[in-house]
Amino acid sequence: MKLTEAKQQFISSWGAFGTHWGINRTMAQIHALLLVSPDPLTQDDMMEELNISRGNTNMNIRELINWGLVERVIIPGERKEFFTAEKDIWKVVRQIVKERKKRELEPMLDLLNKLEAVEGDKRDKNVRTFVDTISSIKKLGNQADKTLDVMIRAEENWFVGSMMKLFK
Amino acid sequence: MKLTEAKQQFISSWGAFGTHWGINRTMAQIHALLLVSPDPLTQDDMMEELNISRGNTNMNIRELINWGLVERVIIPGERKEFFTAEKDIWKVVRQIVKERKKRELEPMLDLLNKLEAVEGDKRDKNVRTFVDTISSIKKLGNQADKTLDVMIRAEENWFVGSMMKLFK
DNA sequence: TTGAATTTTCAAAATATATTGAAAATAATA
DNA sequence: TATTATTTTCAATATATTTTGAAAATTCAA
């Protein structure tokens, strides 16, 4: 397979993959393109490679910057802005985990804490089932929260290393 | 907070939560409703509780059954079908992990294997960056694959136990 | 069988999400 | 400062996804 074709396949399936994870197709595709590009790219480069509009490109680049996955690069003598993606996949994963934990897991735990305190007779099986379900999700969520914290703080490859020892 | 209100809040935020994970709102809401219901429910029960149509209810129940999260229950003497959800949250998580691994991770690894074999001169930095990126994603993906396999096969609470030991 | 209850299907409608593109804002240069 | 290049915004449009509901299929009991 030729590089051009391989690149296209990668970008397109990375995009499809993203949609299963609540990330929009274009954002994932821009990220994929930057991951396989040795040098920083401009908005126009991306528009051309991916056949998308200027506005779409711009919004999704900004979103990638918000997620901490892409950054602006100043190239001396160039008028246009360039962008590059973090290439270390472990850093990328840690960054995504960090953001999703903050955006999703933590608010969910806050809610569960409130809901666990529901009033009502514990002898009512509706109350009991509700409280039990909430408690067990909360317990799991707290575990995940701690585990992810350690992972986020961990050195590069730490997770791989630990997991290997544990699971070999 | 009263049970009815707490239940509604749980169902509605579980639905919103689901959309961040590529699961549709209704499917997540039905799942939430079944999780907090002590006894099996019929389609009509769910339609009423969630204010959704018969078709929608039916399709999403079937999807939940496909995912292995819900099952039909036969209640002697009853004409209608009843449904219930697995209440053990660890089993639920393991089941979801198992399915997503099969549906997403494994096909992605297959693709990466193909793409890694791209032809071209390794001295070309485009080729080099492409191959490096694909390899490192593949490496990470394989680690995740192994780790998840162990997790799926693990006894209940095994994961919590190990993680606690490891991260304490 | 027949008929009523129940479940399933799926085209059409509704809703939600993503994308465009041109105008406005901003930044860089002369 | 005026001019031009570049980036940003956002209403309108396009696309994708979800939901509805009525008809068809199935199941069950008499």
Coordinates of C-alpha atoms (C1' of nucleotides) in Angstrom, one line a residue:
Chain A
M1 CA 0.0 0.0 0.0
K2 CA 1.2 3.5 -0.9
L3 CA 1.6 6.2 1.8
T4 CA -1.1 8.4 0.4
E5 CA -3.6 5.6 0.5
A6 CA -2.6 4.4 3.9
K7 CA -2.8 7.9 5.3
Q8 CA -6.3 8.4 3.9
Q9 CA -7.4 5.1 5.4
F10 CA -6.0 6.0 8.7
I11 CA -7.6 9.4 8.8
S12 CA -10.9 8.1 7.7
S13 CA -11.1 5.2 10.2
W14 CA -9.8 7.4 13.0
G15 CA -12.7 9.6 12.3
A16 CA -15.2 6.8 12.4
F17 CA -13.6 5.5 15.5
G18 CA -14.0 8.9 17.1
T19 CA -17.7 9.0 16.6
H20 CA -18.0 5.9 18.9
W21 CA -16.4 8.0 21.6
G22 CA -18.5 11.1 21.4
I23 CA -15.9 13.0 19.3
N24 CA -17.0 14.4 16.1
R25 CA -15.6 13.0 12.9
T26 CA -13.8 16.1 11.6
M27 CA -12.1 16.7 14.9
A28 CA -10.8 13.2 15.0
Q29 CA -9.7 13.4 11.3
I30 CA -7.8 16.6 11.9
H31 CA -6.1 15.0 14.8
A32 CA -5.2 12.0 12.8
L33 CA -3.8 14.1 10.0
L34 CA -1.6 16.0 12.4
L35 CA -0.4 12.8 14.1
V36 CA 1.0 11.5 10.8
S37 CA 2.4 14.8 9.6
P38 CA 6.1 15.3 10.4
D39 CA 5.8 19.1 10.2
P40 CA 3.2 21.6 11.5
L41 CA 0.4 22.3 9.1
T42 CA -1.7 25.5 8.4
Q43 CA -5.5 25.6 8.3
D44 CA -5.3 25.7 4.5
D45 CA -3.2 22.5 4.4
M46 CA -5.9 20.8 6.5
M47 CA -8.8 22.2 4.4
E48 CA -7.2 20.8 1.3
E49 CA -6.2 17.4 2.6
L50 CA -9.5 16.8 4.3
N51 CA -11.8 18.7 1.9
I52 CA -13.5 20.6 4.6
S53 CA -14.5 24.3 4.9
R54 CA -12.5 27.0 6.6
G55 CA -15.0 27.5 9.4
N56 CA -15.2 23.8 10.2
T57 CA -11.4 23.5 10.2
N58 CA -11.0 26.5 12.5
M59 CA -13.6 25.4 15.0
N60 CA -12.3 21.9 15.3
I61 CA -8.7 23.0 15.6
R62 CA -9.7 25.3 18.5
E63 CA -11.5 22.4 20.1
L64 CA -8.4 20.2 19.8
I65 CA -6.4 23.0 21.4
N66 CA -9.0 23.1 24.3
W67 CA -8.5 19.4 24.8
G68 CA -4.8 20.0 25.0
L69 CA -4.1 17.7 22.0
V70 CA -2.9 20.3 19.5
E71 CA -0.9 23.4 19.7
R72 CA -0.1 26.5 17.7
V73 CA 3.4 26.7 16.4
I74 CA 5.1 30.0 15.4
I75 CA 7.3 29.6 12.4
P76 CA 9.6 32.6 12.0
G77 CA 9.0 34.5 8.8
E78 CA 5.7 32.9 8.2
R79 CA 2.5 34.9 8.3
K80 CA 0.1 32.0 8.7
E81 CA -0.4 30.0 11.9
F82 CA 0.8 26.5 12.1
F83 CA -0.4 23.6 14.2
T84 CA 1.1 20.4 15.5
A85 CA -0.2 17.5 17.5
E86 CA 1.5 15.8 20.5
K87 CA 3.0 12.7 19.0
D88 CA 3.6 10.7 22.2
I89 CA 0.5 8.5 22.2
W90 CA 0.8 7.9 26.0
K91 CA 0.7 11.6 26.6
V92 CA -2.3 11.9 24.3
V93 CA -4.2 9.2 26.1
R94 CA -3.3 10.7 29.5
Q95 CA -4.6 14.1 28.3
I96 CA -7.8 12.6 27.0
V97 CA -8.4 10.7 30.2
K98 CA -7.7 13.8 32.3
E99 CA -10.2 15.9 30.3
R100 CA -13.0 13.3 30.3
K101 CA -12.6 12.6 33.9
K102 CA -13.0 16.3 34.6
R103 CA -15.9 16.7 32.2
E104 CA -17.8 13.5 32.8
L105 CA -16.8 11.4 35.7
E106 CA -16.5 14.1 38.3
P107 CA -20.0 15.7 37.6
M108 CA -21.5 12.2 37.6
L109 CA -20.0 11.4 41.1
D110 CA -21.3 14.7 42.4
L111 CA -24.8 13.8 41.2
L112 CA -24.6 10.3 42.7
N113 CA -23.7 11.7 46.0
K114 CA -26.8 13.8 46.0
L115 CA -29.0 11.0 44.8
E116 CA -27.7 8.5 47.4
A117 CA -29.3 10.7 50.1
V118 CA -32.8 10.0 48.9
E119 CA -35.4 10.1 51.6
G120 CA -37.8 7.2 52.1
D121 CA -38.4 4.0 54.0
K122 CA -35.5 1.5 53.4
R123 CA -38.1 -1.3 53.8
D124 CA -39.7 -0.1 50.5
K125 CA -37.9 -2.3 47.9
N126 CA -38.1 0.6 45.4
V127 CA -36.0 2.7 47.7
R128 CA -33.7 -0.1 48.5
T129 CA -33.0 -1.0 44.9
F130 CA -32.4 2.7 44.0
V131 CA -30.0 3.3 46.9
D132 CA -28.2 0.0 46.2
T133 CA -27.8 0.8 42.5
I134 CA -26.6 4.4 43.2
S135 CA -24.2 3.2 45.9
S136 CA -22.6 0.5 43.7
I137 CA -22.2 2.9 40.8
K138 CA -20.7 5.4 43.1
K139 CA -18.3 2.9 44.5
L140 CA -17.1 1.9 41.1
G141 CA -16.9 5.5 40.0
N142 CA -14.7 6.4 43.0
Q143 CA -12.4 3.5 42.2
A144 CA -12.1 4.6 38.6
D145 CA -11.5 8.1 39.7
K146 CA -8.6 7.1 42.0
T147 CA -7.1 4.8 39.4
L148 CA -7.3 7.4 36.7
D149 CA -5.7 10.0 39.0
V150 CA -2.7 7.7 39.5
M151 CA -2.5 7.1 35.8
I152 CA -2.6 10.7 34.9
R153 CA 0.2 11.6 37.3
A154 CA 2.2 8.6 36.2
E155 CA 5.4 8.8 34.3
E156 CA 5.5 7.9 30.6
N157 CA 5.1 4.2 30.1
W158 CA 4.4 3.7 33.7
F159 CA 1.0 2.3 33.0
V160 CA 2.3 -0.1 30.4
G161 CA 5.0 -1.2 32.8
S162 CA 2.8 -1.8 35.7
M163 CA 0.2 -3.6 33.7
M164 CA 2.7 -5.8 32.2
K165 CA 4.1 -6.9 35.6
L166 CA 0.6 -7.4 36.8
F167 CA -0.8 -9.3 33.9
K168 CA 2.0 -11.3 32.6
Chain B
M1 CA -35.2 14.5 47.7
K2 CA -38.1 12.2 47.0
L3 CA -37.6 8.8 45.3
T4 CA -39.6 9.8 42.2
E5 CA -37.5 12.9 41.6
A6 CA -34.2 11.2 42.3
K7 CA -35.2 8.4 39.9
Q8 CA -36.0 10.9 37.2
Q9 CA -32.7 12.8 37.7
F10 CA -30.8 9.6 37.6
I11 CA -32.4 8.4 34.4
S12 CA -32.0 11.7 32.7
S13 CA -28.4 12.2 33.5
W14 CA -27.6 8.6 32.7
G15 CA -29.1 9.3 29.3
A16 CA -26.9 12.4 28.8
F17 CA -23.9 10.5 30.1
G18 CA -24.5 7.8 27.5
T19 CA -24.5 10.2 24.6
H20 CA -20.8 11.0 25.5
W21 CA -20.0 7.4 25.0
G22 CA -21.6 6.7 21.7
I23 CA -24.8 5.3 23.2
N24 CA -28.1 6.8 22.4
R25 CA -30.1 8.6 25.0
T26 CA -33.1 6.4 25.1
M27 CA -31.1 3.2 25.3
A28 CA -29.2 4.6 28.3
Q29 CA -32.4 5.8 29.9
I30 CA -34.1 2.4 29.6
H31 CA -31.1 0.8 31.1
A32 CA -31.1 3.3 34.0
L33 CA -34.8 2.7 34.6
L34 CA -34.3 -1.1 34.7
L35 CA -31.3 -0.7 37.0
V36 CA -33.3 1.0 39.6
S37 CA -36.4 -1.1 39.3
P38 CA -36.6 -4.0 41.7
D39 CA -38.9 -6.0 39.5
P40 CA -39.0 -6.7 35.8
L41 CA -40.9 -4.3 33.6
T42 CA -42.9 -4.6 30.5
Q43 CA -42.5 -2.4 27.4
D44 CA -45.7 -0.5 28.4
D45 CA -44.2 0.3 31.8
M46 CA -41.1 1.8 30.1
M47 CA -43.2 3.7 27.5
E48 CA -45.1 5.3 30.3
E49 CA -42.2 6.0 32.7
L50 CA -40.0 7.5 29.9
N51 CA -42.7 9.0 27.6
I52 CA -41.4 7.3 24.5
S53 CA -43.1 5.5 21.7
R54 CA -43.6 1.8 21.4
G55 CA -41.3 1.4 18.4
N56 CA -38.5 3.3 20.1
T57 CA -38.9 1.3 23.3
N58 CA -38.9 -2.0 21.4
M59 CA -35.8 -1.2 19.3
N60 CA -33.7 -0.1 22.2
I61 CA -34.7 -3.0 24.4
R62 CA -33.5 -5.3 21.7
E63 CA -30.3 -3.4 21.4
L64 CA -29.7 -3.7 25.2
I65 CA -30.3 -7.4 24.9
N66 CA -27.7 -7.5 22.1
W67 CA -25.3 -5.9 24.4
G68 CA -26.0 -8.5 27.0
L69 CA -27.2 -5.9 29.5
V70 CA -30.9 -6.8 29.6
E71 CA -32.8 -10.0 29.5
R72 CA -36.3 -11.2 28.9
V73 CA -38.0 -12.7 31.9
I74 CA -40.9 -15.1 31.7
I75 CA -43.4 -14.5 34.4
P76 CA -45.8 -17.4 34.7
G77 CA -49.4 -16.5 34.0
E78 CA -48.5 -13.2 32.3
R79 CA -49.0 -12.8 28.6
K80 CA -46.7 -9.8 28.2
E81 CA -42.9 -10.0 28.1
F82 CA -40.9 -8.6 31.0
F83 CA -37.4 -7.3 31.1
T84 CA -34.8 -7.0 33.7
A85 CA -31.2 -5.6 33.8
E86 CA -28.1 -7.1 35.3
K87 CA -27.8 -5.3 38.7
D88 CA -24.1 -6.2 39.5
I89 CA -22.3 -3.1 38.2
W90 CA -19.1 -4.9 37.7
K91 CA -20.7 -7.5 35.5
V92 CA -22.3 -4.6 33.5
V93 CA -18.9 -2.9 33.0
R94 CA -17.2 -6.1 32.1
Q95 CA -19.9 -6.9 29.5
I96 CA -19.7 -3.4 28.0
V97 CA -15.9 -3.6 27.9
K98 CA -16.2 -7.0 26.2
E99 CA -18.5 -5.8 23.5
R100 CA -16.7 -2.6 22.8
K101 CA -13.4 -4.4 22.6
K102 CA -14.9 -6.8 20.0
R103 CA -16.7 -4.1 18.0
E104 CA -14.0 -1.3 18.1
L105 CA -10.6 -2.2 19.4
E106 CA -10.1 -5.4 17.5
P107 CA -11.1 -4.0 14.1
M108 CA -8.8 -1.0 14.7
L109 CA -5.9 -3.3 15.5
D110 CA -6.5 -5.3 12.3
L111 CA -6.4 -2.0 10.4
L112 CA -3.2 -0.8 12.1
N113 CA -1.5 -4.1 11.2
K114 CA -2.3 -3.5 7.6
L115 CA -1.2 0.1 7.6
E116 CA 2.1 -0.5 9.3
A117 CA 3.2 -2.4 6.3
V118 CA 3.1 0.7 4.1
E119 CA 5.6 0.7 1.3
G120 CA 8.1 3.6 0.9
D121 CA 11.5 4.8 1.7
K122 CA 12.2 5.0 5.5
R123 CA 14.4 8.0 4.8
D124 CA 11.4 9.9 3.7
K125 CA 10.2 11.6 6.9
N126 CA 6.6 11.4 5.9
V127 CA 6.9 7.6 5.8
R128 CA 8.8 7.6 9.0
T129 CA 6.3 9.7 10.9
F130 CA 3.4 7.6 9.6
V131 CA 5.0 4.3 10.5
D132 CA 6.1 5.6 13.9
T133 CA 2.6 6.9 14.7
I134 CA 0.9 3.7 13.6
S135 CA 3.4 1.5 15.5
S136 CA 3.0 3.4 18.7
I137 CA -0.8 3.3 18.5
K138 CA -0.6 -0.3 17.7
K139 CA 1.6 -1.0 20.7
L140 CA -0.7 0.8 23.0
G141 CA -3.8 -0.9 21.5
N142 CA -2.2 -4.3 22.0
Q143 CA -1.5 -3.5 25.6
A144 CA -5.1 -2.3 26.1
D145 CA -6.3 -5.5 24.4
K146 CA -4.4 -7.7 26.8
T147 CA -5.3 -5.8 29.9
L148 CA -9.0 -5.8 29.0
D149 CA -8.9 -9.5 28.3
V150 CA -7.6 -10.2 31.8
M151 CA -10.2 -7.8 33.2
I152 CA -13.0 -9.5 31.3
R153 CA -12.0 -12.9 32.5
A154 CA -11.5 -11.7 36.1
E155 CA -13.7 -12.7 39.0
E156 CA -16.0 -10.1 40.4
N157 CA -14.2 -7.4 42.2
W158 CA -10.9 -8.7 41.1
F159 CA -10.1 -5.5 39.3
V160 CA -11.0 -3.3 42.2
G161 CA -8.9 -5.5 44.4
S162 CA -5.8 -5.4 42.2
M163 CA -6.1 -1.7 41.6
M164 CA -6.4 -1.0 45.2
K165 CA -3.3 -3.0 46.1
L166 CA -1.4 -1.4 43.2
F167 CA -2.4 2.2 43.8
K168 CA -2.7 2.5 47.6
Chain C
dT1 C1' -58.6 -22.8 13.2
dT2 C1' -60.0 -17.8 14.6
dG3 C1' -59.4 -13.6 16.9
dA4 C1' -57.4 -10.8 20.4
dA5 C1' -53.1 -9.4 22.6
dT6 C1' -48.6 -8.4 21.9
dT7 C1' -44.3 -7.6 19.5
dT8 C1' -41.8 -6.1 15.5
dT9 C1' -40.8 -3.5 11.5
dC10 C1' -39.8 0.5 8.9
dA11 C1' -41.0 4.7 6.1
dA12 C1' -41.9 9.2 7.3
dA13 C1' -41.3 13.1 10.5
dA14 C1' -38.9 15.3 14.0
dT15 C1' -34.8 16.5 16.2
dA16 C1' -30.0 17.1 16.9
dT17 C1' -25.5 17.7 15.1
dA18 C1' -22.1 19.1 11.8
dT19 C1' -20.7 22.0 8.0
dT20 C1' -20.6 25.8 5.0
dG21 C1' -19.3 30.3 3.5
dA22 C1' -19.4 34.9 3.6
dA23 C1' -19.1 38.9 6.6
dA24 C1' -16.8 40.8 10.6
dA25 C1' -12.8 41.0 13.4
dT26 C1' -8.1 40.8 14.0
dA27 C1' -3.2 40.9 12.9
dA28 C1' 0.6 42.1 10.1
dT29 C1' 2.9 45.0 6.7
dA30 C1' 3.8 48.9 4.0
Chain D
dT1 C1' -2.6 55.2 8.8
dA2 C1' -4.5 52.3 5.0
dT3 C1' -4.1 47.9 2.8
dT4 C1' -4.0 43.2 2.7
dA5 C1' -3.6 38.6 4.7
dT6 C1' -5.4 35.7 8.0
dT7 C1' -8.5 34.1 11.5
dT8 C1' -12.9 33.9 13.7
dT9 C1' -17.8 34.0 14.1
dC10 C1' -22.4 32.4 13.3
dA11 C1' -26.9 32.2 10.7
dA12 C1' -28.3 29.4 7.2
dT13 C1' -28.0 24.9 5.2
dA14 C1' -27.0 20.2 4.9
dT15 C1' -26.5 15.8 7.0
dA16 C1' -27.1 12.3 10.3
dT17 C1' -29.6 10.3 14.0
dT18 C1' -33.5 9.4 16.6
dT19 C1' -38.3 8.9 17.2
dT20 C1' -42.9 8.1 16.0
dG21 C1' -46.9 5.4 15.0
dA22 C1' -49.5 2.6 12.2
dA23 C1' -49.4 -1.7 9.6
dA24 C1' -47.6 -6.3 9.4
dA25 C1' -46.1 -10.2 11.8
dT26 C1' -46.2 -13.2 15.5
dT27 C1' -47.9 -15.4 19.6
dC28 C1' -51.2 -17.3 22.6
dA29 C1' -55.7 -19.0 24.2
dA30 C1' -60.1 -20.5 23.3

